[in-house]
Short mmCIF file of C-alpha atoms in Angstrom, two decimals:
data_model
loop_
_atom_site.label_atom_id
_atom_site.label_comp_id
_atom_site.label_asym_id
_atom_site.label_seq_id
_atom_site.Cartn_x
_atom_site.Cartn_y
_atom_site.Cartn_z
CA UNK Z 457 54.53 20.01 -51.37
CA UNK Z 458 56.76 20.63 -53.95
CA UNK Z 459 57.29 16.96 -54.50
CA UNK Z 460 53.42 17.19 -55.14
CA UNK Z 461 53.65 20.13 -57.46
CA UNK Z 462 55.78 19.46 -60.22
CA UNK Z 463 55.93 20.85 -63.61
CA UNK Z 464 56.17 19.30 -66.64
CA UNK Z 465 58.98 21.11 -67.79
CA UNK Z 466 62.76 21.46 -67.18
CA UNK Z 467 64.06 24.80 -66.76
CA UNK Z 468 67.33 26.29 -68.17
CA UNK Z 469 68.30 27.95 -65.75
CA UNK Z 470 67.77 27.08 -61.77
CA UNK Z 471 64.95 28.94 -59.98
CA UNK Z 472 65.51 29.74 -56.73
CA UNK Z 473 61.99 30.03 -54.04
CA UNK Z 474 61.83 33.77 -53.87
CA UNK Z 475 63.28 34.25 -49.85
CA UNK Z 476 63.71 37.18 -48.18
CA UNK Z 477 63.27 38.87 -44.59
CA UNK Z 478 59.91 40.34 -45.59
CA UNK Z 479 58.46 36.78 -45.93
CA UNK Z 480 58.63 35.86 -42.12
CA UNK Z 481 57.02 39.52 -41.32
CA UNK Z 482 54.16 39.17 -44.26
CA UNK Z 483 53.41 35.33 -43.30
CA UNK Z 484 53.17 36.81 -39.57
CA UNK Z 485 50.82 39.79 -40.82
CA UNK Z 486 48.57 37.24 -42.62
CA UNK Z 487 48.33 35.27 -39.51
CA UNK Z 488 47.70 37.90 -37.11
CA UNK Z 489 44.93 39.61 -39.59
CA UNK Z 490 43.08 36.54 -40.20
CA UNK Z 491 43.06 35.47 -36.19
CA UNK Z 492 42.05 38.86 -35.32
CA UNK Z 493 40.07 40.27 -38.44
CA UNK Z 494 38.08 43.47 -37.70
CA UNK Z 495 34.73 44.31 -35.63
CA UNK Z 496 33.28 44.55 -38.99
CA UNK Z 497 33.37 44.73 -42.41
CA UNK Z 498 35.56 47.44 -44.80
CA UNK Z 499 35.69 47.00 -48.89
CA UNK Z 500 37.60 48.78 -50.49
CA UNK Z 501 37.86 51.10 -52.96
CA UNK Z 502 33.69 50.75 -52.78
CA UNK Z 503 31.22 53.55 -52.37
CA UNK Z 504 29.93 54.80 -48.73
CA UNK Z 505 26.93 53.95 -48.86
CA UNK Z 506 24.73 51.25 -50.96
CA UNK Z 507 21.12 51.63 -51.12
CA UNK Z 508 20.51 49.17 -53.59
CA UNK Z 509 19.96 48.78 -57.42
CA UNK Z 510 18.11 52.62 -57.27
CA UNK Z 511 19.58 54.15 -54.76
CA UNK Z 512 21.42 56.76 -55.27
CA UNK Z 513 25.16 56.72 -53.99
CA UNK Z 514 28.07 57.80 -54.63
CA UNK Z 515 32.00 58.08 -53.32
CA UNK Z 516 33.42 55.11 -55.24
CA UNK Z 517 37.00 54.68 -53.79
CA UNK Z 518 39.88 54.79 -56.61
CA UNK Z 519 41.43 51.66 -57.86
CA UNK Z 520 44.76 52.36 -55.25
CA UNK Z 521 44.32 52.93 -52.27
CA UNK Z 522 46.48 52.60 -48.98
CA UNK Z 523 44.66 49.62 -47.65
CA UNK Z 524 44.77 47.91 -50.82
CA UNK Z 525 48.52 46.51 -49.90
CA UNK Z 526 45.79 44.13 -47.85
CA UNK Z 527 45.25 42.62 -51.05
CA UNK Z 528 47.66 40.60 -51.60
CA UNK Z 529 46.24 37.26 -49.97
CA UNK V 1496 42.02 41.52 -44.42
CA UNK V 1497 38.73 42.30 -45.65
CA UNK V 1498 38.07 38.65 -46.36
CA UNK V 1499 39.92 37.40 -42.48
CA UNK V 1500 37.04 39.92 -40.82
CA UNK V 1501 34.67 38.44 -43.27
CA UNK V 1502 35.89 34.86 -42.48
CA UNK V 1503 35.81 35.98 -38.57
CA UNK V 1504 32.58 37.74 -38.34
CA UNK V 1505 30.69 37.22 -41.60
CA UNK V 1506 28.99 34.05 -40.53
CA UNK V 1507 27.51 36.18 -37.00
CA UNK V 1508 26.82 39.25 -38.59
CA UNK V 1509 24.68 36.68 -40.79
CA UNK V 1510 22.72 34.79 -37.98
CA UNK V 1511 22.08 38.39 -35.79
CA UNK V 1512 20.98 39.93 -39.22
CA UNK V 1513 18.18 36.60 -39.52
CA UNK V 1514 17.15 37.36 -36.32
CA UNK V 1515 16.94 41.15 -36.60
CA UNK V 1516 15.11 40.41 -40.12
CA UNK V 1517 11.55 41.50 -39.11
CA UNK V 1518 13.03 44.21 -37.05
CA UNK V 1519 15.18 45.65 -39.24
CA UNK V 1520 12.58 45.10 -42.26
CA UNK V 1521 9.93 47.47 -40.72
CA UNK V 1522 12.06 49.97 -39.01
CA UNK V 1523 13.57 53.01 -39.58
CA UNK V 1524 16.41 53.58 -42.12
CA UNK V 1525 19.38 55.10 -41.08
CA UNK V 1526 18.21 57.78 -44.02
CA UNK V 1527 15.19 58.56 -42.16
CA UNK V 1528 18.09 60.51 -39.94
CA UNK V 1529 18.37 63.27 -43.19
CA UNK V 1530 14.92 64.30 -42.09
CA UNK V 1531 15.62 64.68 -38.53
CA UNK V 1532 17.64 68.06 -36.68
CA UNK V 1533 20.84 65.96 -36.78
CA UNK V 1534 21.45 66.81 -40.52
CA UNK V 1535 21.19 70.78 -40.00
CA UNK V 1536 24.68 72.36 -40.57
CA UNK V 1537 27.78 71.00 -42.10
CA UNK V 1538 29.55 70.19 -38.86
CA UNK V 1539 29.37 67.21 -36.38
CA UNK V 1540 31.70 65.16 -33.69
CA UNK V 1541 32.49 61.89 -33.51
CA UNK V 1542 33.89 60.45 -29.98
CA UNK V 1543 35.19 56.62 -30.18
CA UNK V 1544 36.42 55.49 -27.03
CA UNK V 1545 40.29 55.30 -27.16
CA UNK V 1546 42.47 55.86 -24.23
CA UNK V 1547 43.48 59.44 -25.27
CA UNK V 1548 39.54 60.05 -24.03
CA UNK V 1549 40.55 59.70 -20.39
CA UNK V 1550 43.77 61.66 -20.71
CA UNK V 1551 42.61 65.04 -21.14
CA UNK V 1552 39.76 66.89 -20.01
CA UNK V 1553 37.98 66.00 -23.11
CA UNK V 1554 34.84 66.28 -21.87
CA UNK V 1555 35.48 69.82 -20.87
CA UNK V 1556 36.62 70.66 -24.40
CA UNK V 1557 33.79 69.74 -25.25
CA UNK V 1558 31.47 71.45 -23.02
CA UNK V 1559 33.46 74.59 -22.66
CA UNK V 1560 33.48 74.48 -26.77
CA UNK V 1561 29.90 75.73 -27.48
CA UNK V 1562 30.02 73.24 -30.64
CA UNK V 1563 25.81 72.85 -30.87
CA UNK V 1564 26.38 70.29 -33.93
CA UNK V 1565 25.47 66.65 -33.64
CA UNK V 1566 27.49 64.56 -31.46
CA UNK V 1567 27.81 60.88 -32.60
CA UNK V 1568 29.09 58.31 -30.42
CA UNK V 1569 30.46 54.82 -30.63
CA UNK V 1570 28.39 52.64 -28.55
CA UNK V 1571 31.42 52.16 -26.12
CA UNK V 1572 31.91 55.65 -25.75
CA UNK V 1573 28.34 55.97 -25.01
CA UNK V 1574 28.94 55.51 -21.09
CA UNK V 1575 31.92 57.78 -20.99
CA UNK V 1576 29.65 60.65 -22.84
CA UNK V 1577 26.56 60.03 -19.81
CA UNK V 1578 28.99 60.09 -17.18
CA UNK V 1579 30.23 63.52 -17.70
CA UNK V 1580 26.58 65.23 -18.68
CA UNK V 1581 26.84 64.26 -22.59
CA UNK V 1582 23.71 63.03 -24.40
CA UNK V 1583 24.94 61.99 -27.82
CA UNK V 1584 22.75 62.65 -30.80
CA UNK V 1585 23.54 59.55 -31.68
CA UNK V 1586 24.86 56.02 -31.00
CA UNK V 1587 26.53 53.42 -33.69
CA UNK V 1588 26.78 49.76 -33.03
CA UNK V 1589 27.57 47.30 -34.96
CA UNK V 1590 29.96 44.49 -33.50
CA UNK V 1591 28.09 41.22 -33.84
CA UNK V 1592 29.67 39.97 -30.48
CA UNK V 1593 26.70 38.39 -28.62
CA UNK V 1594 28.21 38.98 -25.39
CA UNK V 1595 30.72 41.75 -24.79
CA UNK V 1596 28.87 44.40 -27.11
CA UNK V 1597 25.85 45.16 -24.34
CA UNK V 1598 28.04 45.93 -21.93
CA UNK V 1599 28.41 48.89 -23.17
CA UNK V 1600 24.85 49.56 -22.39
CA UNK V 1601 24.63 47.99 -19.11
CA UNK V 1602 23.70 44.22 -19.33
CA UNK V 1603 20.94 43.49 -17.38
CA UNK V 1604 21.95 39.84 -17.46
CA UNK V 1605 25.38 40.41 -16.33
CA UNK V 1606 26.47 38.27 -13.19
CA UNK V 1607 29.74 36.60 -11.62
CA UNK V 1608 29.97 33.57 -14.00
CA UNK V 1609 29.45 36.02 -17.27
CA UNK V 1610 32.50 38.14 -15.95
CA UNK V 1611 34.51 34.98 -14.69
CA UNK V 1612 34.08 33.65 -18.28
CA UNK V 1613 35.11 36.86 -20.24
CA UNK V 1614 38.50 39.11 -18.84
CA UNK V 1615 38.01 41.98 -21.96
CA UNK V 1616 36.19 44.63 -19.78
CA UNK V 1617 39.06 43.69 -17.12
CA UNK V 1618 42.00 44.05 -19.27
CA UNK V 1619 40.55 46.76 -22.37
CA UNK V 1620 41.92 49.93 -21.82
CA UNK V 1621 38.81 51.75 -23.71
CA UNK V 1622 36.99 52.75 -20.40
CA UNK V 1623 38.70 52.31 -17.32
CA UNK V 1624 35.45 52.11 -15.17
CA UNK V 1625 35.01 48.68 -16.88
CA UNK V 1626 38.02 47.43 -15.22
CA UNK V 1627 37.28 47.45 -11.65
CA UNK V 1628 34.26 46.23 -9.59
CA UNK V 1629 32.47 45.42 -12.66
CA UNK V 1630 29.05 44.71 -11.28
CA UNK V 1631 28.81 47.89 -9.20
CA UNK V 1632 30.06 49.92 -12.81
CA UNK V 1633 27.01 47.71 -14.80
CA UNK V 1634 24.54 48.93 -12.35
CA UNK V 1635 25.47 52.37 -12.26
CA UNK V 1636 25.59 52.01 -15.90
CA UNK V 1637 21.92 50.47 -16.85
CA UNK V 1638 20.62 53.74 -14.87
CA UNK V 1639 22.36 55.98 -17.19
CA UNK V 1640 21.44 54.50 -20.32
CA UNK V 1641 18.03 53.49 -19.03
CA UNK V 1642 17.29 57.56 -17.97
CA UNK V 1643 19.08 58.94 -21.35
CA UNK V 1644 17.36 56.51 -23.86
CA UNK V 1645 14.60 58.35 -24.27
CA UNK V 1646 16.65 61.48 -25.43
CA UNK V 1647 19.38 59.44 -27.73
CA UNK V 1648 18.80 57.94 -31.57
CA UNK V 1649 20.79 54.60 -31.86
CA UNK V 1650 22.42 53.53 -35.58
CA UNK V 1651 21.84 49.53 -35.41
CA UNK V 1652 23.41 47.60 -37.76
CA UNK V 1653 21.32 44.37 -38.92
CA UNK V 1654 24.66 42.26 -37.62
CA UNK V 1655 24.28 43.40 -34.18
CA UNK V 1656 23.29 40.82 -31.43
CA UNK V 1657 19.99 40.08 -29.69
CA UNK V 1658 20.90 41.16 -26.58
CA UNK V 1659 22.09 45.02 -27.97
CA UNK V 1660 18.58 45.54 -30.09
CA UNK V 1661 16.88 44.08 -26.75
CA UNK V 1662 18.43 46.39 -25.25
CA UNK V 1663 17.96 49.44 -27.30
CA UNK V 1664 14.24 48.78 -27.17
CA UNK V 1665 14.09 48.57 -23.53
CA UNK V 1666 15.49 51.86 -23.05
CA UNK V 1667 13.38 53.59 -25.30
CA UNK V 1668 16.20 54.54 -28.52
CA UNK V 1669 15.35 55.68 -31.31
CA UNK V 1670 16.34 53.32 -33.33
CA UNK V 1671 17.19 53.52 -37.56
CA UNK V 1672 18.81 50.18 -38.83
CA UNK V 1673 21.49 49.67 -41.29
CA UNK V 1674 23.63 46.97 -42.97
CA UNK V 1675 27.39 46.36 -42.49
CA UNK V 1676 28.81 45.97 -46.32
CA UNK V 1677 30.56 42.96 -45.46
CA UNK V 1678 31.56 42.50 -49.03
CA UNK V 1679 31.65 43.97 -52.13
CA UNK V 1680 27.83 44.84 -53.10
CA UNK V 1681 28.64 43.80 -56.96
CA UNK V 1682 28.60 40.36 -56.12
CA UNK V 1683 25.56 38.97 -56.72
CA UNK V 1684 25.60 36.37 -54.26
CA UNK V 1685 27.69 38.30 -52.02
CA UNK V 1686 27.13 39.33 -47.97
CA UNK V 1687 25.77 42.55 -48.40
CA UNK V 1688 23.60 41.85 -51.08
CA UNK V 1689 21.80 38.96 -49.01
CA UNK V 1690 21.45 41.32 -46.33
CA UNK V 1691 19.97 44.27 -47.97
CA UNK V 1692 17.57 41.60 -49.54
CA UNK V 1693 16.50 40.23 -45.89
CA UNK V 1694 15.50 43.89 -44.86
CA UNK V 1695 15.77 46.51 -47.25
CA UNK V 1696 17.78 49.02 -45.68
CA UNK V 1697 21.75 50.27 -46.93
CA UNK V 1698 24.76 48.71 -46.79
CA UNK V 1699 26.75 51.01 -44.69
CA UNK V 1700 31.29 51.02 -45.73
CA UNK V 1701 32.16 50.73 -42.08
CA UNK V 1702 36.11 50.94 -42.52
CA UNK V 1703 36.03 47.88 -40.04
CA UNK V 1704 35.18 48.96 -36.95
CA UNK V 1705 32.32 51.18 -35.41
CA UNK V 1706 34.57 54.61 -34.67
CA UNK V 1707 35.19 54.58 -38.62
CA UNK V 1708 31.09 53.87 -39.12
CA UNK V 1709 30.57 57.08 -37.45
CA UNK V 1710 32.33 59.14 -39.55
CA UNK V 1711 31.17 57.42 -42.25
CA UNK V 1712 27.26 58.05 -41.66
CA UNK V 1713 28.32 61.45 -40.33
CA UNK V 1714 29.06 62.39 -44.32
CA UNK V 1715 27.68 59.34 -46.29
CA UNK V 1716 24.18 59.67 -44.63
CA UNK V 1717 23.82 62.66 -42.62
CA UNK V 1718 25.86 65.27 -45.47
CA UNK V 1719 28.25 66.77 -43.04
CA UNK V 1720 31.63 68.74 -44.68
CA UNK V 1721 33.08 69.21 -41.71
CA UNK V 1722 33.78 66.31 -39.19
CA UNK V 1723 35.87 66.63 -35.36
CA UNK V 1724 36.66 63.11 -34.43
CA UNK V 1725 38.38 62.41 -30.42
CA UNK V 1726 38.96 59.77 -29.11
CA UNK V 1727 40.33 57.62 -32.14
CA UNK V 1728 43.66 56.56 -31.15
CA UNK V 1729 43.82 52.73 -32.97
CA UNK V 1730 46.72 52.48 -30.83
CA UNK V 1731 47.68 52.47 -27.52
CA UNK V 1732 50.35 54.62 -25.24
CA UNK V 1733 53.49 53.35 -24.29
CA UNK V 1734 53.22 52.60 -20.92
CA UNK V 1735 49.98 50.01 -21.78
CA UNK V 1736 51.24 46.49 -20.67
CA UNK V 1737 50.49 44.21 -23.39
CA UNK V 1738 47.98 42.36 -21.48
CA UNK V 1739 45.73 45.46 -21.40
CA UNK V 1740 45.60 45.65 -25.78
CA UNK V 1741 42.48 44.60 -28.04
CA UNK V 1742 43.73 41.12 -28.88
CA UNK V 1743 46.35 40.14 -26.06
CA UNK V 1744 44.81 36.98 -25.47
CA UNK V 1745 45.20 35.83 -28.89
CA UNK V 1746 48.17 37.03 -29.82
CA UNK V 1747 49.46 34.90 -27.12
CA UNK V 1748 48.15 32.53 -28.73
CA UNK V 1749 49.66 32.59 -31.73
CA UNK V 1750 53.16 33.88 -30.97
CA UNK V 1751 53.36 32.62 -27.60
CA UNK V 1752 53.71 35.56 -23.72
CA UNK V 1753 57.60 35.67 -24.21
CA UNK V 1754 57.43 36.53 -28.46
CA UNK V 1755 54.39 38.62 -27.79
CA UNK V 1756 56.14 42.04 -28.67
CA UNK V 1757 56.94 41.22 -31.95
CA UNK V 1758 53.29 41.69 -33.00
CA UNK V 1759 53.34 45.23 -32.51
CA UNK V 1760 54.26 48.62 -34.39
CA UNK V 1761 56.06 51.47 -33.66
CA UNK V 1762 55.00 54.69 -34.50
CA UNK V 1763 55.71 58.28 -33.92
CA UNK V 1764 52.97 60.93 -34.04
CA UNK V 1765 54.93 63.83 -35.32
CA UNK V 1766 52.47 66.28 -34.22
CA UNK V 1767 52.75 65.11 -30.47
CA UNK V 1768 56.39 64.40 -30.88
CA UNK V 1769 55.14 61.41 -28.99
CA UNK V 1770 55.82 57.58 -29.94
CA UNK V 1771 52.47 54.94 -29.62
CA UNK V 1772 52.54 51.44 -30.60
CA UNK V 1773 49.73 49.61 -32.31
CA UNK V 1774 48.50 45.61 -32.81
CA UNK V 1775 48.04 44.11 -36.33
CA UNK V 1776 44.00 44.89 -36.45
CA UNK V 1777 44.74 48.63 -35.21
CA UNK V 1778 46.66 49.67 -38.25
CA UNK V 1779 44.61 47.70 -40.77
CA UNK V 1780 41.86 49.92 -38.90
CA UNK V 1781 44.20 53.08 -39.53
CA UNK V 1782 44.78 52.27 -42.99
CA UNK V 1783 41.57 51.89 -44.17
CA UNK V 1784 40.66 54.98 -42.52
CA UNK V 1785 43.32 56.97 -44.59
CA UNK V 1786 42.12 55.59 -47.30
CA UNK V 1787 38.70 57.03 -47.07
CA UNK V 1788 39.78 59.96 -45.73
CA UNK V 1789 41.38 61.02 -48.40
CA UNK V 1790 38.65 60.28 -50.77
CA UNK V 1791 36.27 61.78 -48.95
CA UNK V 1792 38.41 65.20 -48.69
CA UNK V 1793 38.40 64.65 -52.98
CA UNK V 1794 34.80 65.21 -52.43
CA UNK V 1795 35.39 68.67 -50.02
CA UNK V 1796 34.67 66.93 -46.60
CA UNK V 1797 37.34 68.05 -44.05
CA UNK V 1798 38.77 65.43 -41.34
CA UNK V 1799 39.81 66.82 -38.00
CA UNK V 1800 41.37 64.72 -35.66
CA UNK V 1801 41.40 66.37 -32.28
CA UNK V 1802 41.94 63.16 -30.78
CA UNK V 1803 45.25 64.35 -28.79
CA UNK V 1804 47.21 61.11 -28.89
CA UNK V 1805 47.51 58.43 -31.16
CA UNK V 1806 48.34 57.67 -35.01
CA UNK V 1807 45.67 58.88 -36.92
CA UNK V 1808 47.78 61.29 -38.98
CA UNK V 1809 47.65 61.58 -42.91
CA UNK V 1810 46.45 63.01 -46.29
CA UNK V 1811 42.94 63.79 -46.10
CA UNK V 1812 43.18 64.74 -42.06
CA UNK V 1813 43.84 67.77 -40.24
CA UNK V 1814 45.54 67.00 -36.93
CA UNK V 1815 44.67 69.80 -34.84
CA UNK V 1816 43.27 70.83 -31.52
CA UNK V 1817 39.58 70.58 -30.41
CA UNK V 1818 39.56 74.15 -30.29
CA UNK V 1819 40.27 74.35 -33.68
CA UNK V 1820 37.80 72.27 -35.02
CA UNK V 1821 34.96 73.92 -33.11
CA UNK V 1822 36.57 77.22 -34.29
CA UNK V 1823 36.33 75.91 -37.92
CA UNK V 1824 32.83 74.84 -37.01
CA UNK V 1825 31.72 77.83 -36.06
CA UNK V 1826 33.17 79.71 -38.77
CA UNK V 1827 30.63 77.63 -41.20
CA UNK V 1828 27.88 78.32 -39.53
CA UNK V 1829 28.68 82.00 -40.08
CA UNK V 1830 29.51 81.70 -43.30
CA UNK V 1831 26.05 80.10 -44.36
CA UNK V 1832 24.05 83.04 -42.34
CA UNK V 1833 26.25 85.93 -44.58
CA UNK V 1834 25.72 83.20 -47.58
#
C-alpha cells in the first residue's frame, strides 16, 4: 500500500509508521467489535429518547463520554 | 462500535421494522405506558438475565422485599421471572434475531432440526433451563407465557422479528411499540429517522442491548428517580468455560480454539472482592452503560446495582444490596406521603 500511497513531497527528516504494543490489542478490539457488534443500537452522547421534530426530549449526553474511546474507527 | 452493531444489525432491524410497519404505525406508543399504573412512584426494577440471577436466591429477595414498584424484565429474563411466581409489569425486546429471540417466549415452531441448527440455548449461560432437554423446557415454557400474557405489557421495538410480535399477539400482551435509535437522529437520512418516519413512534437510546433499554424506558419514558437493576452482570464468572460465553463461536473464528483467551478481560469487582472476566461486546455494553449512568444521575436519577456479581461498578451507580435498594425505595414512597 504504501507503494500506492505516496506523497509528493520529501521529508527532512525520516518518519517512522507509528508502532507500538497497543496497535496489535486496538486492531484486535476493532475486529472483535465489528464481528460481534451489539444486540442493538447505542449513540452516543445523544438524548434518551427521540420523539421526533416536536417531541419533547431531553438528556443530551456531553461531548466526552466513556464510550466515546469507541470512536476512534 | 456503534457503527459495527449498525453494520451487523442495522440492515435486520430495517427489514423486521418494514414488516412491523402497519403494526407498529397503529399501535400503542411506548408513551401510552405514562398513562398506565406503571408510572406511579419514583421507583422500579429491572431484572436482565445474567448468570448472577441463578446464584442467589434472587427471586426470594425479591419476594421477601415487599418492593410493590414496577418490575421490568428483559425478554430473556421473562421465563426465569414466571418460573418462580413473578409477573413482570413489563417485558423489553428488541434483538432483531429472527430465530433465537422467541425462544425466550416459547417457540411454537421449535423442533429437532431448529435446535440441531442453532447450539446458543445449549451453550448461553443466561438461563440454564435452556441448556438441557430443550424441547421439554419450550413446552413447559409456551404454557407459562401463554397463561401470564394476559397479565404482562410487552415494550416491542419496530426491529424485532416476525416470529416475537407473532408471538406477543398470540398470547394476549399488551403491546406499546418503539424504535431502536440505531443512529444518530440528526442525520437526515439516517436509521432512526427512516424508522420513526415508517411508524411514528420514538426512537428509544438502547445502550446496545435490551438490559440497558430497560433502564432506559424505566427513566426516559416511564419518569422513575430511583432504579434497582439484578441480574446485569455483562460478564461472566470464572469458572464459565469459554464455550459457554455470548460469542464463543465466533471468536473462534476469528482468533482460532487454542488463542481464544486472549479475547477476554480481566476484571475485579472491588465490592465482591471477586474477579469476572468479560468478551469484547460485554464491556462495550458496560461502557456505554457508565456512560449514561452518569448522565442520568446529572439529572437526579439514582442507579442501584443489586446485581451481586459482575462488573457493573462506576460513577453514576450505587453498588449495593437488594435490600438496600428496596429500603431506599421505600423510603420515597414515604417521603412523598409526608411531602
Amino acid at each position: 500500500m504504501s507503494k500506492l500511497l505516496r506523497g509528493n513531497f520529501t521529508p527532512k527528516s525520516e518518519v517512522a509508521a507509528k508502532k507500538n504494543e497497543d496497535d496489535l490489542e486496538a486492531k484486535f478490539e476493532r475486529a472483535a467489535l465489528a464481528r460481534l457488534g451489539g444486540s442493538i443500537g447505542y449513540v452516543s452522547r445523544k438524548k434518551f429518547l427521540w420523539s421526533g421534530e416536536t417531541g419533547e426530549d431531553k438528556n443530551e449526553l456531553p461531548a466526552a463520554g466513556r464510550a466515546a474511546q469507541y470512536d476512534h474507527d | 462500535m456503534e457503527r459495527y452493531t449498525l453494520d451487523r444489525v442495522g440492515g435486520l432491524a430495517l427489514d423486521n421494522a418494514r414488516f412491523n410497519q402497519v403494526a407498529a404505525r397503529d399501535g400503542a406508543s411506548i408513551l401510552a405506558l405514562r398513562e398506565t399504573e406503571l408510572a406511579a412512584g419514583d421507583a422500579a426494577l429491572v431484572i436482565a438475565a445474567g448468570p448472577s440471577l441463578h446464584r442467589q436466591d434472587t427471586a426470594g429477595m425479591i419476594k421477601a422485599s415487599g418492593f410493590r414498584g414496577p418490575i421490568i424484565a428483559t425478554e430473556s429474563a421473562m421465563a426465569w421471572c414466571l418460573r418462580n411466581d413473578i409477573v413482570p409489569s413489563l417485558v423489553v425486546t428488541v434483538d432483531p434475531h429472527r430465530e433465537r429471540i422467541v425462544r425466550w417466549f416459547g417457540d411454537p415452531e421449535l423442533d429437532a432440526t431448529a435446535i440441531a441448527r442453532d447450539d446458543y440455548y445449549a451453550r448461553q449461560d443466561m438461563d440454564p433451563n435452556f441448556r438441557f432437554n430443550q424441547l421439554e423446557s419450550n413446552r413447559e415454557l409456551l404454557g407459562l407465557v401463554n397463561q401470564s400474557g394476559p397479565r404482562m405489557r410487552i415494550a416491542v421495538a419496530s426491529s424485532a422479528s416476525q416470529a416475537v410480535v407473532k408471538r406477543c399477539a398470540e398470547t394476549g400482551m399488551s403491546v406499546y411499540w418503539w424504535n431502536p435509535m440505531l443512529d444518530d437522529y440528526d442525520a437526515a437520512e439516517g436509521f432512526s429517522r427512516q424508522l420513526h418516519r415508517l411508524n411514528g413512534k420514538p426512537c428509544l437510546n438502547a445502550g446496545g442491548n435490551v438490559g440497558s433499554a430497560c433502564w432506559v424506558l424505566a427513566h426516559a419514558v416511564l419518569g422513575k428517580t430511583k432504579i434497582g437493576i439484578v441480574g446485569m452482570d455483562f460478564s461472566y464468572y470464572g469458572e464459565t468455560s469459554y464455550r459457554e460465553t455470548q460469542y464463543y463461536n465466533e471468536l473462534v473464528e476469528m482468533l482460532g480454539a487454542e488463542r481464544i483467551a486472549e479475547a477476554f478481560v480481566h476484571i475485579h469487582n472491588p465490592y465482591l472482592r471477586r474477579d469476572f472476566f468479560t468478551d469484547p461486546a460485554y464491556y462495550w455494553y458496560r461502557m456505554a452503560f457508565l456512560e449514561m449512568a452518569e448522565q442520568a444521575a446529572a439529572d437526579g436519577i439514582r442507579t442501584y446495582n443489586c446485581t451481586g456479581g459482575g462488573i457493573l461498578f462506576g460513577s453514576g451507580i450505587d453498588f449495593v444490596s437488594f435490600a438496600e435498594f428496596a429500603a431506599a425505595a421505600a423510603d420515597t414512597k414515604v417521603s412523598k406521603v409526608q411531602g
